[in-house]
Tab-separated table of C-alpha atoms in Angstrom:
chain	number	residue	atom	x	y	z
A	9	UNK	CA	0.000	0.000	0.000
A	10	UNK	CA	1.410	3.411	-0.989
A	11	UNK	CA	1.772	6.369	1.274
A	12	UNK	CA	-1.213	8.702	1.161
A	13	UNK	CA	-0.196	12.240	2.123
A	14	UNK	CA	-3.742	13.453	2.815
A	15	UNK	CA	-4.466	10.546	5.158
A	16	UNK	CA	-1.134	10.988	6.948
A	17	UNK	CA	-1.658	14.732	7.407
A	18	UNK	CA	-5.130	14.076	8.793
A	19	UNK	CA	-3.687	11.595	11.306
A	20	UNK	CA	-0.602	13.706	12.104
A	21	UNK	CA	-1.279	17.371	11.273
A	22	UNK	CA	2.231	18.314	12.419
A	23	UNK	CA	3.574	16.947	9.139
A	24	UNK	CA	2.266	20.120	7.515
A	25	UNK	CA	4.388	22.239	9.854
A	26	UNK	CA	7.612	20.237	10.085
A	27	UNK	CA	9.912	23.171	9.370
A	28	UNK	CA	13.095	23.447	11.499
A	29	UNK	CA	12.358	23.980	15.196
A	30	UNK	CA	13.872	27.499	15.582
A	31	UNK	CA	11.860	28.760	12.638
A	32	UNK	CA	8.686	27.077	13.888
A	33	UNK	CA	9.232	28.489	17.373
A	34	UNK	CA	9.385	32.074	16.096
A	35	UNK	CA	6.354	31.508	13.868
A	36	UNK	CA	4.244	30.362	16.817
A	37	UNK	CA	5.627	33.038	19.118
A	38	UNK	CA	4.796	35.742	16.581
A	39	UNK	CA	1.190	34.650	16.097
A	40	UNK	CA	0.342	33.272	19.553
A	41	UNK	CA	2.368	35.471	21.908
A	42	UNK	CA	-0.678	36.937	23.646
A	43	UNK	CA	-2.313	33.527	24.030
A	44	UNK	CA	0.843	32.024	25.520
A	45	UNK	CA	1.041	34.852	28.056
A	46	UNK	CA	-2.581	34.382	29.120
A	47	UNK	CA	-2.319	30.584	29.332
A	48	UNK	CA	0.887	30.868	31.364
A	49	UNK	CA	-0.791	33.129	33.922
A	50	UNK	CA	-3.789	30.791	34.016
A	51	UNK	CA	-1.503	27.795	34.523
A	52	UNK	CA	0.114	29.471	37.547
A	53	UNK	CA	-3.310	30.310	38.980
A	54	UNK	CA	-4.749	26.789	38.711
A	55	UNK	CA	-1.581	25.276	40.238
A	56	UNK	CA	-2.091	27.154	43.509
A	57	UNK	CA	-4.234	24.380	45.109
A	58	UNK	CA	-1.273	21.970	44.466
A	59	UNK	CA	-3.617	18.996	43.926
A	60	UNK	CA	-4.425	20.453	40.498
A	61	UNK	CA	-0.804	20.511	39.276
A	62	UNK	CA	-0.912	17.189	37.313
A	63	UNK	CA	-4.044	18.258	35.426
A	64	UNK	CA	-2.567	21.724	34.823
A	65	UNK	CA	0.643	20.234	33.394
A	66	UNK	CA	-1.364	18.027	31.045
A	67	UNK	CA	-3.588	20.927	29.950
A	68	UNK	CA	-0.573	23.132	29.227
A	69	UNK	CA	1.090	20.398	27.156
A	70	UNK	CA	-2.113	19.728	25.241
A	71	UNK	CA	-2.746	23.408	24.528
A	72	UNK	CA	0.830	23.988	23.350
A	73	UNK	CA	0.706	20.764	21.328
A	74	UNK	CA	-2.316	22.097	19.450
A	75	UNK	CA	-0.392	25.269	18.647
A	76	UNK	CA	1.986	23.099	16.588
A	77	UNK	CA	-1.026	22.300	14.381
A	78	UNK	CA	-1.620	26.042	13.860
A	79	UNK	CA	-4.519	26.091	16.313
A	80	UNK	CA	-4.871	29.304	18.345
A	81	UNK	CA	-3.745	29.255	21.975
A	82	UNK	CA	-6.842	30.091	24.021
A	83	UNK	CA	-7.597	30.159	27.719
A	84	UNK	CA	-10.899	28.373	27.069
A	85	UNK	CA	-9.128	25.425	25.451
A	86	UNK	CA	-6.699	25.218	28.363
A	87	UNK	CA	-9.569	25.050	30.862
A	88	UNK	CA	-11.387	22.463	28.772
A	89	UNK	CA	-8.338	20.185	28.662
A	90	UNK	CA	-7.815	20.796	32.372
A	91	UNK	CA	-11.291	19.456	33.149
A	92	UNK	CA	-11.508	16.653	30.581
A	93	UNK	CA	-8.390	14.583	31.354
A	94	UNK	CA	-8.123	14.949	35.116
A	95	UNK	CA	-7.948	11.185	35.671
A	96	UNK	CA	-5.336	10.575	32.959
A	97	UNK	CA	-3.184	13.422	34.262
A	98	UNK	CA	-3.204	12.075	37.808
A	99	UNK	CA	-2.624	8.542	36.534
A	100	UNK	CA	0.475	9.667	34.623
A	101	UNK	CA	1.718	11.522	37.683
A	102	UNK	CA	1.327	8.487	39.951
A	103	UNK	CA	2.895	6.157	37.374
A	104	UNK	CA	6.037	8.296	37.375
A	105	UNK	CA	6.167	9.758	40.887
A	106	UNK	CA	6.152	6.460	42.794
A	107	UNK	CA	8.897	4.713	40.749
A	108	UNK	CA	11.005	7.881	40.761
A	109	UNK	CA	10.700	8.218	44.532
A	110	UNK	CA	11.419	4.544	45.196
A	111	UNK	CA	14.353	4.355	42.766
A	112	UNK	CA	15.813	7.639	44.032
A	113	UNK	CA	15.583	6.526	47.651
A	114	UNK	CA	17.067	3.131	46.777
A	115	UNK	CA	19.997	4.669	44.916
A	116	UNK	CA	20.755	6.984	47.815
A	117	UNK	CA	20.438	4.154	50.324
A	118	UNK	CA	22.732	1.689	48.530
A	119	UNK	CA	25.417	4.201	47.597
A	120	UNK	CA	25.879	4.859	51.310
A	121	UNK	CA	27.041	1.260	51.807
A	122	UNK	CA	28.963	0.907	48.539
A	123	UNK	CA	32.139	2.274	50.121
A	124	UNK	CA	32.217	-0.620	52.584
A	125	UNK	CA	31.174	-3.374	50.178
A	126	UNK	CA	31.392	-3.078	46.405
A	127	UNK	CA	28.441	-5.468	45.981
A	128	UNK	CA	26.146	-2.609	46.970
A	129	UNK	CA	27.072	-0.929	43.696
A	130	UNK	CA	24.915	-3.506	41.897
A	131	UNK	CA	21.556	-2.525	43.493
A	132	UNK	CA	22.670	1.126	43.290
A	133	UNK	CA	23.182	0.838	39.526
A	134	UNK	CA	19.820	-0.918	39.167
A	135	UNK	CA	18.003	1.844	41.089
A	136	UNK	CA	19.853	4.572	39.173
A	137	UNK	CA	18.960	2.955	35.837
A	138	UNK	CA	15.291	2.681	36.794
A	139	UNK	CA	15.313	6.303	37.944
A	140	UNK	CA	16.763	7.559	34.645
A	141	UNK	CA	14.452	5.455	32.463
A	142	UNK	CA	11.335	6.531	34.381
A	143	UNK	CA	12.421	10.171	34.283
A	144	UNK	CA	12.961	10.119	30.510
A	145	UNK	CA	9.799	8.067	29.951
A	146	UNK	CA	7.736	10.662	31.812
A	147	UNK	CA	8.772	13.296	29.264
A	148	UNK	CA	7.485	11.163	26.395
A	149	UNK	CA	4.429	9.990	28.339
A	150	UNK	CA	3.052	13.490	28.872
A	151	UNK	CA	3.678	14.334	25.223
A	152	UNK	CA	1.926	11.165	24.040
A	153	UNK	CA	-1.068	12.017	26.222
A	154	UNK	CA	-1.021	15.514	24.733
A	155	UNK	CA	-1.179	13.868	21.307
A	156	UNK	CA	-4.579	12.502	22.281
A	157	UNK	CA	-3.592	9.002	23.380
A	158	UNK	CA	-5.318	7.384	26.332
A	159	UNK	CA	-3.366	6.370	29.422
A	160	UNK	CA	-3.038	2.696	28.513
A	161	UNK	CA	-0.444	-0.050	28.717
A	162	UNK	CA	0.436	0.561	25.066
A	163	UNK	CA	1.029	4.262	25.667
A	164	UNK	CA	3.279	3.556	28.648
A	165	UNK	CA	5.163	0.911	26.664
A	166	UNK	CA	5.718	3.345	23.809
A	167	UNK	CA	6.981	6.033	26.203
A	168	UNK	CA	9.491	3.583	27.700
A	169	UNK	CA	10.689	2.404	24.279
A	170	UNK	CA	11.151	5.974	23.104
A	171	UNK	CA	13.093	6.879	26.258
A	172	UNK	CA	15.483	3.986	25.597
A	173	UNK	CA	15.745	4.513	21.842
A	174	UNK	CA	15.869	8.327	21.834
A	175	UNK	CA	17.161	9.363	25.269
A	176	UNK	CA	18.982	12.542	24.233
A	177	UNK	CA	15.813	14.097	22.815
A	178	UNK	CA	14.096	13.467	26.134
A	179	UNK	CA	17.041	14.976	28.029
A	180	UNK	CA	16.978	18.092	25.865
A	181	UNK	CA	13.199	18.414	26.156
A	182	UNK	CA	13.374	17.974	29.942
A	183	UNK	CA	16.043	20.673	30.087
A	184	UNK	CA	13.744	23.083	28.262
A	185	UNK	CA	10.744	22.046	30.372
A	186	UNK	CA	12.299	22.429	33.810
A	187	UNK	CA	15.433	24.589	33.693
A	188	UNK	CA	13.710	27.984	33.175
A	189	UNK	CA	11.091	27.350	35.920
A	190	UNK	CA	13.779	26.134	38.329
A	191	UNK	CA	15.882	29.220	37.654
A	192	UNK	CA	12.780	31.324	38.222
A	193	UNK	CA	12.110	29.624	41.557
A	194	UNK	CA	15.700	30.168	42.665
A	195	UNK	CA	15.435	33.887	41.891
A	196	UNK	CA	11.938	34.301	43.343
A	197	UNK	CA	10.490	36.877	44.070
A	198	UNK	CA	12.699	38.821	41.623
A	199	UNK	CA	11.503	36.477	38.880
A	200	UNK	CA	7.801	36.896	39.666
A	201	UNK	CA	6.966	38.642	36.375
A	202	UNK	CA	8.903	36.018	34.398
A	203	UNK	CA	7.089	33.154	36.142
A	204	UNK	CA	3.654	34.701	35.657
A	205	UNK	CA	4.093	35.599	31.997
A	206	UNK	CA	6.399	33.107	30.256
A	207	UNK	CA	8.019	30.873	32.870
A	208	UNK	CA	6.036	27.769	31.889
A	209	UNK	CA	4.339	28.199	28.496
A	210	UNK	CA	7.484	29.110	26.538
A	211	UNK	CA	9.609	26.281	28.031
A	212	UNK	CA	6.720	23.890	27.312
A	213	UNK	CA	6.624	25.072	23.695
A	214	UNK	CA	10.375	24.545	23.314
A	215	UNK	CA	10.174	21.071	24.842
A	216	UNK	CA	7.335	20.078	22.525
A	217	UNK	CA	9.279	21.288	19.499
A	218	UNK	CA	12.240	19.126	20.501
A	219	UNK	CA	10.067	16.000	20.703
A	220	UNK	CA	7.703	16.447	17.764
A	221	UNK	CA	9.753	14.788	14.997
A	222	UNK	CA	10.785	11.880	17.185
A	223	UNK	CA	7.199	11.172	18.223
A	224	UNK	CA	5.807	11.352	14.697
A	225	UNK	CA	8.482	9.193	13.056
A	226	UNK	CA	9.291	6.741	15.852
A	227	UNK	CA	5.656	6.029	16.727
A	228	UNK	CA	5.199	4.704	13.194
A	229	UNK	CA	8.370	2.588	13.305
A	230	UNK	CA	7.592	1.045	16.713
A	231	UNK	CA	3.945	0.363	15.903
A	232	UNK	CA	4.947	-1.463	12.693
């Protein structure tokens, strides 16, 4: 069966906007700057209760993901995504938070005894490996959910496979996702304006741009 461009574009609209990431970033920023500012402020507001953070993170990823398909960035769409996928967002959070916490604690525990007995390096390396794989998988998992996938075993499996097969993309995306907000928190309250206006939406956009080609091309390869 030959490749049908119209069918592929309908399934993956990002193929129509697969220009180099820097160029695509400036295109979106030029047309959706106001929307990104509003959504960023709304994201900060809905995160205040703390329990809403997983749903807010999903909604921000989904809203920014739609911007890659040339859809306008609107506060109403952000709130709709925030309400619709509450369960999936919390499920993704729990699937990553518990293994990360357990593996991180295990790595710290075993490294404390490794100096006395080298055999403790073995469980330390196991815990460290699990920690890294789960951390990188979480980057792909949230992006796959933002693509419209359900939180299923297949989605989790795909996120893990992508983290193993394309780890550097996940590292770069995670750096864009979390470095600017962490810098903002370290400089708070001097960074208050930055955090309210662009501290989350712009890093999220950059992270999504890093992952978009990998997710479109590698999903097809893995699923075949």
